[in-house]
Short mmCIF file of C-alpha atoms and ligand atoms in Angstrom, two decimals:
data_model
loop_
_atom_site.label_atom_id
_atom_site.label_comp_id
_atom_site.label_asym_id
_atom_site.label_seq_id
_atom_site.Cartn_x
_atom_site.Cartn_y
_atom_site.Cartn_z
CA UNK K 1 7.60 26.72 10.64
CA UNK K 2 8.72 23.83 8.56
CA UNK K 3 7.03 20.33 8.96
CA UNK K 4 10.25 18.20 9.79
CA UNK K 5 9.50 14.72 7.92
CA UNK K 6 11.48 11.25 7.32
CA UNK K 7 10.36 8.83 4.42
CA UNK K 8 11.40 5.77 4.72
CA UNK K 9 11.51 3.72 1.47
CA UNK K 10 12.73 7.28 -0.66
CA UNK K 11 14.16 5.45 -3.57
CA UNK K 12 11.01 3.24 -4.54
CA UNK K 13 8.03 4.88 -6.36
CA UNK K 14 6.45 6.23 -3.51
CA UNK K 15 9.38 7.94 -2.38
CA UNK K 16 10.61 9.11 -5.02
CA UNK K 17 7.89 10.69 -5.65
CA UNK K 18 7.17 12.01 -2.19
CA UNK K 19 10.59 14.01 -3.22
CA UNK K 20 9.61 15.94 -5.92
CA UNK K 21 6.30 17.02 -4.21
CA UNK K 22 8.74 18.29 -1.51
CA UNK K 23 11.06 19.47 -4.09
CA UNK K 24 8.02 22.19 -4.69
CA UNK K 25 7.09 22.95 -1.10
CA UNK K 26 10.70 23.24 -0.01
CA UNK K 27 9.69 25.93 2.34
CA UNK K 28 7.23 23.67 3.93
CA UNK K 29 9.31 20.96 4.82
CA UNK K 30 12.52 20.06 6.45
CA UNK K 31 13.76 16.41 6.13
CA UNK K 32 14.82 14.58 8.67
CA UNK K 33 15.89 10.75 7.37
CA UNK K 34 15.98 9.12 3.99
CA UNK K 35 16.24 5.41 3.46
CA UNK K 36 16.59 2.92 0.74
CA UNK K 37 16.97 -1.08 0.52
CA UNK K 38 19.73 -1.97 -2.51
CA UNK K 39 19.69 1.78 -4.13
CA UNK K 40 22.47 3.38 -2.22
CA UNK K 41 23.45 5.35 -5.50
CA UNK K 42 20.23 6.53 -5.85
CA UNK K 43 19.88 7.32 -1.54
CA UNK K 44 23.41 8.89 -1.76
CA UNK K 45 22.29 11.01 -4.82
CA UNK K 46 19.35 12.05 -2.56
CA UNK K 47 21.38 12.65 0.28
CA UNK K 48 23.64 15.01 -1.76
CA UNK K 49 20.48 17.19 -3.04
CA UNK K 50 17.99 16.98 0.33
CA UNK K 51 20.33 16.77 3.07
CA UNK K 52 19.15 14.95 5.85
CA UNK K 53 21.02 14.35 8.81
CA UNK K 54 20.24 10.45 8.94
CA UNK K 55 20.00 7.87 6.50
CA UNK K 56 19.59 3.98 6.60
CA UNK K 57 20.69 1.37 3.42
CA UNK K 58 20.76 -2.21 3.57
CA UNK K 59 24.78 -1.82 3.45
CA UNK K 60 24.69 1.28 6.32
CA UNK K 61 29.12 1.25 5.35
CA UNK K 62 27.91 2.61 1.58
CA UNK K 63 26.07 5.63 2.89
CA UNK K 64 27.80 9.27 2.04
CA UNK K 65 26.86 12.16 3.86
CA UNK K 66 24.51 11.31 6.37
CA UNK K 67 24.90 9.88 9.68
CA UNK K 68 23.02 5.63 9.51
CA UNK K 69 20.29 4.58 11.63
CA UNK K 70 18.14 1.71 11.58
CA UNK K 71 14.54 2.59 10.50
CA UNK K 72 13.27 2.11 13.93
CA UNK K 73 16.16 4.23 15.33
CA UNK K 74 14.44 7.16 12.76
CA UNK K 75 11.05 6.35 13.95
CA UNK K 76 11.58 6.76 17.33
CA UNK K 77 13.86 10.05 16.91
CA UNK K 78 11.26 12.67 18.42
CA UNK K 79 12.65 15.70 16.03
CA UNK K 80 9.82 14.49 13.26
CA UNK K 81 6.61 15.84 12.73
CA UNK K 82 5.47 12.64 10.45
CA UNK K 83 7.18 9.86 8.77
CA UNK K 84 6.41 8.78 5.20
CA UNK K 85 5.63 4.88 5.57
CA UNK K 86 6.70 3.81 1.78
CA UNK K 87 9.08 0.45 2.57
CA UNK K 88 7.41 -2.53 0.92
CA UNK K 89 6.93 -5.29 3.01
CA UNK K 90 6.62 -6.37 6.15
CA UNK K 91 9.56 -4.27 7.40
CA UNK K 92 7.27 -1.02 7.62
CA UNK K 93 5.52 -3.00 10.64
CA UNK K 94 7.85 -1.99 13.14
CA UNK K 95 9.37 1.15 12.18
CA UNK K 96 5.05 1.88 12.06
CA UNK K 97 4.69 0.99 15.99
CA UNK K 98 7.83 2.85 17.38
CA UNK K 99 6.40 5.41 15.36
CA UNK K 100 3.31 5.42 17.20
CA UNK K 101 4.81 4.78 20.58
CA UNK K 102 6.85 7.86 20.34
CA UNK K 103 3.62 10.32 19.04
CA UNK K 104 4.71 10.87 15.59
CA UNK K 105 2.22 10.90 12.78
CA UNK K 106 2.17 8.39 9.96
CA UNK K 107 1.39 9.06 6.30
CA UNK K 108 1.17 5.58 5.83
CA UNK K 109 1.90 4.25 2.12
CA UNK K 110 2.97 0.65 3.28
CA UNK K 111 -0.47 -1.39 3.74
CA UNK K 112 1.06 -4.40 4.93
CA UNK K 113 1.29 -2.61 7.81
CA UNK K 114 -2.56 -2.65 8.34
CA UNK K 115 -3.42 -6.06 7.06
CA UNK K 116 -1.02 -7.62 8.98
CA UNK K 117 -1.57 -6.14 12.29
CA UNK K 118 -4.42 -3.29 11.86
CA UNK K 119 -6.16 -4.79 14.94
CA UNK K 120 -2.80 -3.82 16.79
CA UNK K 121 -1.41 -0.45 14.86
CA UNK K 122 -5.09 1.18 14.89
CA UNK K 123 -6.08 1.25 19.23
CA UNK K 124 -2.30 1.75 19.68
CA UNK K 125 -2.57 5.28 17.13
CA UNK K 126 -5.93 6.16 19.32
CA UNK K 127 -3.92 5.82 22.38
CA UNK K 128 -0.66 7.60 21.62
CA UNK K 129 -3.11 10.42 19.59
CA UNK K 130 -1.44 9.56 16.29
CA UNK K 131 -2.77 10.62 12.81
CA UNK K 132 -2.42 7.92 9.77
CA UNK K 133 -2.86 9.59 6.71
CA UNK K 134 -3.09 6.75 4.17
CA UNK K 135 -1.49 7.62 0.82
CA UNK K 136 -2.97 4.92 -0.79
CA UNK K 137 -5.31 6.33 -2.94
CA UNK K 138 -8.21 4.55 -2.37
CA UNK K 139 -8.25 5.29 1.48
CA UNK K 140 -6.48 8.79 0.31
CA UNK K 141 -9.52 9.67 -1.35
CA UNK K 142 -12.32 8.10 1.18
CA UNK K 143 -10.34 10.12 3.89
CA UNK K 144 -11.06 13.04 2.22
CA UNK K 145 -14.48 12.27 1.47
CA UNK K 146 -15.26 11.29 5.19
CA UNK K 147 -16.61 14.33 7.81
CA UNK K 148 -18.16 12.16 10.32
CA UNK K 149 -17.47 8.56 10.24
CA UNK K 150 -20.16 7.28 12.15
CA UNK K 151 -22.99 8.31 9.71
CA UNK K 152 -21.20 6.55 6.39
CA UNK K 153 -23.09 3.62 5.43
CA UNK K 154 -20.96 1.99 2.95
CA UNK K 155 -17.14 2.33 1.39
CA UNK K 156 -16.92 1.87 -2.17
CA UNK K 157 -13.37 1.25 -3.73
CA UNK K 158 -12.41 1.55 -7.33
CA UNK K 159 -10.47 -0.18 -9.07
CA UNK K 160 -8.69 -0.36 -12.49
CA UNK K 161 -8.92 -3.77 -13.13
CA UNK K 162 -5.44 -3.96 -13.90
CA UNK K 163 -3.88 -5.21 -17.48
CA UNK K 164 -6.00 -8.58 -17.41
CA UNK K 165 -9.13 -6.72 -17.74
CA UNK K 166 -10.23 -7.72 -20.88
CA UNK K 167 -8.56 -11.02 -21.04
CA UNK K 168 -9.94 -14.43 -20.55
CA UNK K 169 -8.53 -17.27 -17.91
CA UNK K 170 -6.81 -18.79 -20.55
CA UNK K 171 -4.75 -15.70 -21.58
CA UNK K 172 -4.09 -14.93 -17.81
CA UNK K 173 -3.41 -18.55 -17.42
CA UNK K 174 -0.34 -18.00 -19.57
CA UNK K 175 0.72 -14.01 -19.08
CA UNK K 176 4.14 -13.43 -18.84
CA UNK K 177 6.07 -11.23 -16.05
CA UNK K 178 5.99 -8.45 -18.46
CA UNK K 179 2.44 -8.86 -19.17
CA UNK K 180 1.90 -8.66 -15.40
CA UNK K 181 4.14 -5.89 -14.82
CA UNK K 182 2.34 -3.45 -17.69
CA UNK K 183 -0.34 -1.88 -15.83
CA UNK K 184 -2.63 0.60 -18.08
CA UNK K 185 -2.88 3.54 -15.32
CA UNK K 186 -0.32 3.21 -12.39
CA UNK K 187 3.76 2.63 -12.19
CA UNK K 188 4.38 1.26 -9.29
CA UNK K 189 7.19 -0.95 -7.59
CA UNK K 190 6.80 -5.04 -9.22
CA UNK K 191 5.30 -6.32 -6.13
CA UNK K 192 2.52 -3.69 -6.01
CA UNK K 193 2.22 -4.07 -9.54
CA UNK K 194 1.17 -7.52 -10.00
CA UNK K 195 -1.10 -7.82 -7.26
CA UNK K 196 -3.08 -5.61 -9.12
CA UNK K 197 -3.26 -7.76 -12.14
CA UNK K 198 -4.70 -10.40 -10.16
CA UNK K 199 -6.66 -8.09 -7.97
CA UNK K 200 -4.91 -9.06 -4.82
CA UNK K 201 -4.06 -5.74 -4.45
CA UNK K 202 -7.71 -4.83 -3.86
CA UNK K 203 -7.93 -7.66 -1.76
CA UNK K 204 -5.50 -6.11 0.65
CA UNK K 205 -7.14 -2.37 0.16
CA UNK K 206 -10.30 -4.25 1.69
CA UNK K 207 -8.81 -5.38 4.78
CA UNK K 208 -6.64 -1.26 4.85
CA UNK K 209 -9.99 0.00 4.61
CA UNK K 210 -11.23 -2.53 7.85
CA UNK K 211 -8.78 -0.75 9.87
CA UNK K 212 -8.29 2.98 9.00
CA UNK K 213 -12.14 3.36 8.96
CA UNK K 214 -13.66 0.79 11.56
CA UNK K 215 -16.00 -0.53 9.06
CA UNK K 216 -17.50 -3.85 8.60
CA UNK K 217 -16.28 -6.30 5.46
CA UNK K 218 -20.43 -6.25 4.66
CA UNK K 219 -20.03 -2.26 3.95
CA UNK K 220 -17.24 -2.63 1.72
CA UNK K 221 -18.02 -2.61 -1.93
CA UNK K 222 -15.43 -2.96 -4.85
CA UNK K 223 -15.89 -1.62 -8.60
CA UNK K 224 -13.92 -1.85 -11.16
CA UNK K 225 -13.39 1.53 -13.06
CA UNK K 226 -10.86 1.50 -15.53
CA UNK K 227 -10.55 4.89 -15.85
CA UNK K 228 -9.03 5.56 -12.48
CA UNK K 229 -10.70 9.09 -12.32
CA UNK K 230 -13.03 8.41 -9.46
CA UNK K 231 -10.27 7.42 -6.33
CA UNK K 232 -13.42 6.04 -4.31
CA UNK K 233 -16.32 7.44 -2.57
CA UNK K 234 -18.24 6.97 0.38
CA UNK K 235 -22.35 6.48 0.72
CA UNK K 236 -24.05 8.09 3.63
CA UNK K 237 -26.57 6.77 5.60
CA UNK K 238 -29.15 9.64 4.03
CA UNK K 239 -28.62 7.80 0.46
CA UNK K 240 -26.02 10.92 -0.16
CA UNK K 241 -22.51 10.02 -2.13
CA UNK K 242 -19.42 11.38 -1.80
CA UNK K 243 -16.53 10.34 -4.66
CA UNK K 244 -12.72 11.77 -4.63
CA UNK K 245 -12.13 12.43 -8.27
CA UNK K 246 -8.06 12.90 -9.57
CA UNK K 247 -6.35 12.62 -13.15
CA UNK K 248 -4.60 9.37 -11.74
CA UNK K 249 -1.42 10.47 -10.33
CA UNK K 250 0.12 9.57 -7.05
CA UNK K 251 1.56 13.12 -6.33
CA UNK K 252 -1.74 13.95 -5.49
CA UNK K 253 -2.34 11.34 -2.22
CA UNK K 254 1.47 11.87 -1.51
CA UNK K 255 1.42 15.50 -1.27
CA UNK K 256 -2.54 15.64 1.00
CA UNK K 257 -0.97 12.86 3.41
CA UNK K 258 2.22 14.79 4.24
CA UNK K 259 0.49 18.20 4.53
CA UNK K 260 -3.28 17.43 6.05
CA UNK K 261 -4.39 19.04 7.20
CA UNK K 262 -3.14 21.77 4.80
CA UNK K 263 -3.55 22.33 0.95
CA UNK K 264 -1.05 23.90 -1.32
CA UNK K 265 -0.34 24.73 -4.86
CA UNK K 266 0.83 20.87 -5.85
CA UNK K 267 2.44 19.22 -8.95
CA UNK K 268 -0.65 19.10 -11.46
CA UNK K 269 0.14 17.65 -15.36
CA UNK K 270 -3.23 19.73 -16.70
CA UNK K 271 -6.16 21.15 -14.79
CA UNK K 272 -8.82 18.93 -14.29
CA UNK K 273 -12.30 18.74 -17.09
CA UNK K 274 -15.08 16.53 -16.91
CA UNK K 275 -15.80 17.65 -20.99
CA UNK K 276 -12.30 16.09 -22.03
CA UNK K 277 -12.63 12.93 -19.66
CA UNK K 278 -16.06 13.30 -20.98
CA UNK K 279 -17.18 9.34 -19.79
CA UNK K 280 -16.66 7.32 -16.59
CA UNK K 281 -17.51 3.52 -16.54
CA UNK K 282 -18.03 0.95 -13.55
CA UNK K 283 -18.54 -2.25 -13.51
CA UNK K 284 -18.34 -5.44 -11.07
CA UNK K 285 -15.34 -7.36 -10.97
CA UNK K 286 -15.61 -11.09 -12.47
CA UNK K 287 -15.23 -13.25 -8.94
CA UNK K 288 -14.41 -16.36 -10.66
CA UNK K 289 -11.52 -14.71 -12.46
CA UNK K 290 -10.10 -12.78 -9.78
CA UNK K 291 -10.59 -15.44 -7.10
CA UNK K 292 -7.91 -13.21 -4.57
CA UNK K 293 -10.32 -10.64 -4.04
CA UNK K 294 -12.48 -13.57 -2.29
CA UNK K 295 -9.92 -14.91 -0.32
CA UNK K 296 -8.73 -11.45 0.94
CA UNK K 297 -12.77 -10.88 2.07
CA UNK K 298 -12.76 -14.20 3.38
CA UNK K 299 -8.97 -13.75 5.46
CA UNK K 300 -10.27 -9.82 6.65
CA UNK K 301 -13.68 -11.46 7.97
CA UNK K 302 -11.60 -14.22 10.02
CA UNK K 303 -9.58 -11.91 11.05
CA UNK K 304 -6.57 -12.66 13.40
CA UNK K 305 -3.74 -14.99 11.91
CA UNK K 306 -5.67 -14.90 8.70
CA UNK K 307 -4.65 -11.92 7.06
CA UNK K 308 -1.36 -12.67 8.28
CA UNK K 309 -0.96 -15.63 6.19
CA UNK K 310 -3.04 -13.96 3.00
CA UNK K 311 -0.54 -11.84 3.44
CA UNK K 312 2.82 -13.34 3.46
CA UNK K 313 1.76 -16.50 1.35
CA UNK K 314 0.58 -14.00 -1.23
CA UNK K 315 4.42 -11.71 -0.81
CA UNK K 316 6.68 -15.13 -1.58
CA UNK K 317 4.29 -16.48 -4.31
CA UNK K 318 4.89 -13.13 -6.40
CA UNK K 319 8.02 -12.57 -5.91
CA UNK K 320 8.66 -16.71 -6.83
CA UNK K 321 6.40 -15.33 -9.92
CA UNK K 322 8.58 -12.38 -10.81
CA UNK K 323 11.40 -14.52 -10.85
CA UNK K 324 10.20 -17.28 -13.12
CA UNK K 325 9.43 -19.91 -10.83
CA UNK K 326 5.53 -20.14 -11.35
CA UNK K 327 2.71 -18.57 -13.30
CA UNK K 328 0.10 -16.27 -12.22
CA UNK K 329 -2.63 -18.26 -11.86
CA UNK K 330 -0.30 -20.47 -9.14
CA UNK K 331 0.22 -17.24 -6.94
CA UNK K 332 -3.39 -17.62 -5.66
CA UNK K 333 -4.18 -21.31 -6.10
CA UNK K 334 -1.24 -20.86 -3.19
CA UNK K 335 -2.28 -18.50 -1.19
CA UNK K 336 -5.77 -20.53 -1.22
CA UNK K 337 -3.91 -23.84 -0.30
CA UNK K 338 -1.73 -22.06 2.62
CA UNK K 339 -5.13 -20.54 4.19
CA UNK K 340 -6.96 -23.38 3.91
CA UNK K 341 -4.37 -25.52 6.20
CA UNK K 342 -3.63 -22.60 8.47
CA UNK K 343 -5.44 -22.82 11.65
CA UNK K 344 -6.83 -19.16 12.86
CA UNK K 345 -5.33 -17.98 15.73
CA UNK K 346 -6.82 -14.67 17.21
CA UNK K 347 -5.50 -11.95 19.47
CA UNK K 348 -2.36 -11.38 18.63
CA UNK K 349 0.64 -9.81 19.61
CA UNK K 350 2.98 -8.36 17.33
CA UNK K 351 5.74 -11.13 18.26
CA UNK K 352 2.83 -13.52 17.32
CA UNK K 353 2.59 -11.54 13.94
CA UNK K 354 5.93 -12.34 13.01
CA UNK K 355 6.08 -15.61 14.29
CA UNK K 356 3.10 -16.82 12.28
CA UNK K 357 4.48 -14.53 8.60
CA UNK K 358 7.70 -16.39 9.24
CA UNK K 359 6.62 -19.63 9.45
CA UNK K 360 4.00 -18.97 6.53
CA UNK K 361 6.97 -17.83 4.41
CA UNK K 362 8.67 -21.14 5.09
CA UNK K 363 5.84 -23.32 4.34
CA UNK K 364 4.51 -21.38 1.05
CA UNK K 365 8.70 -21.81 -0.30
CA UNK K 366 7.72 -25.61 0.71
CA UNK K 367 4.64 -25.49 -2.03
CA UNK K 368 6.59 -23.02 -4.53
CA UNK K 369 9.19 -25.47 -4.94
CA UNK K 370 6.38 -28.10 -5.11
CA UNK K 371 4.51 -26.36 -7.83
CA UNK K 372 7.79 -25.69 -9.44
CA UNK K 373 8.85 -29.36 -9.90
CA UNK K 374 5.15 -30.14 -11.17
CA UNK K 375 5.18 -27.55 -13.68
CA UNK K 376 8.41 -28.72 -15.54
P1 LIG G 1 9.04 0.05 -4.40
O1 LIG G 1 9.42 -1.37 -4.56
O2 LIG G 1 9.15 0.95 -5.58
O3 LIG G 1 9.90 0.72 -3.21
C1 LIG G 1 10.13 0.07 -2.02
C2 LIG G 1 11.08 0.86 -1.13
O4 LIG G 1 11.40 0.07 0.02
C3 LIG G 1 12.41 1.20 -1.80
O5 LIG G 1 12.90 2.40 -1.30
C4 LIG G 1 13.29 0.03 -1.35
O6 LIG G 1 14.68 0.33 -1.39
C5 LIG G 1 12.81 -0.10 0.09
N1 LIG G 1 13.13 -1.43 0.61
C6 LIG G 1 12.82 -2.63 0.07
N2 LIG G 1 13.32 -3.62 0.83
C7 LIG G 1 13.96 -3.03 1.87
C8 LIG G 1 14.67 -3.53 3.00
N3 LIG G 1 14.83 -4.84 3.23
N4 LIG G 1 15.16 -2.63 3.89
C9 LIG G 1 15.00 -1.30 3.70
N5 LIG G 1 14.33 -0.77 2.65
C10 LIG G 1 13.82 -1.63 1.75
O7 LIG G 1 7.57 0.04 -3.82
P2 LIG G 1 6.42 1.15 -3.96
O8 LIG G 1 6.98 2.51 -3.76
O9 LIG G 1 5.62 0.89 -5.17
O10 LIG G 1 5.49 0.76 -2.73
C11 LIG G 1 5.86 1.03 -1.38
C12 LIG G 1 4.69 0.70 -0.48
O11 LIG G 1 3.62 1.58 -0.80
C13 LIG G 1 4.13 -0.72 -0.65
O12 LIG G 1 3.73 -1.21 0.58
C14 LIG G 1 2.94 -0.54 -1.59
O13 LIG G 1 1.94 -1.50 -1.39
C15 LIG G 1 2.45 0.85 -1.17
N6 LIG G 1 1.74 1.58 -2.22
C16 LIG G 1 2.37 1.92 -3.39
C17 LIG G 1 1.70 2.61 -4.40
C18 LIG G 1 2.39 3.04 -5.66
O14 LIG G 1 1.79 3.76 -6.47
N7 LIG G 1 3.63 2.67 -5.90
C19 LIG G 1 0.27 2.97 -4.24
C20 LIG G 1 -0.28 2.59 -2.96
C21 LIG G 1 0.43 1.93 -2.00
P3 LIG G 1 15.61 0.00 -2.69
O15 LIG G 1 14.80 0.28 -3.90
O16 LIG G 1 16.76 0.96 -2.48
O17 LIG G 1 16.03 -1.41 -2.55
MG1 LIG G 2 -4.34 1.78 -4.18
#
């Protein structure tokens, strides 16, 4: 029988993506609902070629061929098997829970989802017997690693190190979009993309991590491996270590979240060889340099409105960055600034959630607009 699946977020990267590994397995998969934001060419072109019966745009009027929903309206329609979580932003939050409510499995590519309200999404999955398979590839690759959880001493993530590597705080000070945007391994969607050149983007993998796994910040190690051949790996409490290896493509995570518990034939470039990768490197990451990694340790540890704020200070400082309006450097020195004056509420709701992102958003556009008159 086909596994009937919706993605939400099929134009970006993810999901387009997430296409052509179903393009392959066609006889494996029936899809229910596409969506895109601003794309409706591209959704429409997908419409046309996968045939879904629902679809969702920002403009619902533009959509050809496929009856519109809202993305919660998708997630609650019980006809799914899983729904591929690849929105950016906050707006996979929701869609996430009515998921959940309504027993339908998550691969879950949208990690705001977790940081801002993993203390919520995670008991609420136990309850309703969810799965989330993360497709990030990180957790893709520790949830593959993992047989029983509560034996694993420590997590260690990789991580690329992004294109300011090998530069020094001065060159960072003054890196262009496009410098931020050319990351050596992965393409990704811009947001995704820069908060791995300041390693924010790990920061938040940290706090994913927290939540899929129910492991403490102390257990969590980050390394930087510019290769990107080793996903992450896992250390038993025997001394025993467990790494995912990959040729870095995301095809790979896509295609083992939407068919766990099953393998198949998949979309491979080259067969895998040690002898032609033939050397693997690790290293720490430089603290000073990448100060978000800190503050995303420090905002997961706090926990509660914390990684809320981390979170949607760090969203509106890069896209104010992709759009001119401040350099890199300012995108943390703001998300430090808006932490430092929020005060840390705990137990939230998800109303809370949203209450406390939206007024964060509002007071970080107060400091953009700050730091934009002072650099002039
Ligand atoms: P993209 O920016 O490429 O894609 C985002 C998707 O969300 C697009 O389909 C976009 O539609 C849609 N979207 C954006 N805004 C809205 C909106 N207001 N309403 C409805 N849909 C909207 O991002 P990525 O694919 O790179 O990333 C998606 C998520 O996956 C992120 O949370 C990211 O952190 C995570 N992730 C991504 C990885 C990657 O390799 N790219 C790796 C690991 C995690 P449209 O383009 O039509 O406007
Ligand atoms: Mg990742």
């Amino acid at each position: 029988m086909k596994k009937k699946i919706s993605i939400l977020g099929s134009t970006g990267s993810i999901g387009r993506q997430a296409l052509e590994v179903i393009e392959r397995l066609q006889d494996k998969f029936e899809i229910i609902a596409l969506t895109g934001g601003s794309n409706t060419e591209l959704l429409n072109e997908q419409i046309r070629n996968f045939k879904p019966q629902y679809a969702y745009a920002s403009d619902i009027s533009a959509i050809e061929g496929a009856k519109p929903l809202s993305l919660e309206e998708i997630c609650a329609n019980k006809e799914n098997d899983i729904i591929l979580i690849a929105v950016s932003g906050k707006i996979g939050l929701r869609p996430a829970i009515t998921a959940i409510k309504n027993g339908i499995d998550i691969a879950l590519a949208n990690k705001e989802t977790l940081v801002m309200a993993g203390d919520i999404v995670m008991p609420l999955a136990r309850r309703f017997g969810v799965n989330i398979v993360p497709v990030d590839s990180e957790h893709c690759a520790i949830h593959q690693c993992i047989k029983d959880i509560s034996q694993v001493d420590k997590l260690i993530i990789t991580a690329s190190g992004g294109p300011f590597l090998r530069k020094t705080v001065e060159e960072m000070k003054n890196a262009t979009v496009e410098q931020a945007l050319a990351h050596p391994r992965w393409h990704m969607g811009k947001k995704i993309t820069v908060d791995s050149a300041t390693l924010m983007n790990k920061g938040l993998e940290v706090i994913e991590a927290h939540h899929l796994f129910g492991i403490d910040y102390g257990k969590i190690e980050v390394v930087v491996h510019p290769q990107s051949i080793v996903h992450s790996a896992i250390e038993y409490v025997d001394g025993s270590v467990i790494a995912q290896l990959g040729l870095p493509s995301m095809h790979i995570p896509i295609q083992y979240a939407i068919t766990y518990p099953k393998r198949f034939k998949g979309i491979k470039s080259r067969s895998f060889s040690f002898s032609e990768i033939a050397r693997l490197d690790f290293e720490k990451p430089d603290w000073d340099k990448f100060k978000a990694l800190k503050l995303a340790y420090s905002a997961g540890e706090a926990g509660g409105a914390a990684p809320v704020c981390l979170n949607a200070a760090n969203e509106e400082a890069v896209f104010a960055f992709l759009k001119g309006q401040i350099k890199l450097f300012d995108i943390v020195n703001i998300v430090e600034e808006m932490m430092s004056k929020q005060r840390n509420r705990k137990n939230l709701s998800i109303d809370d959630v949203f209450e406390i992102d939206t007024e964060i958003r509002a007071k970080t556009n107060e400091l953009i607009l700050k730091c934009k008159e002072s650099c002039k």
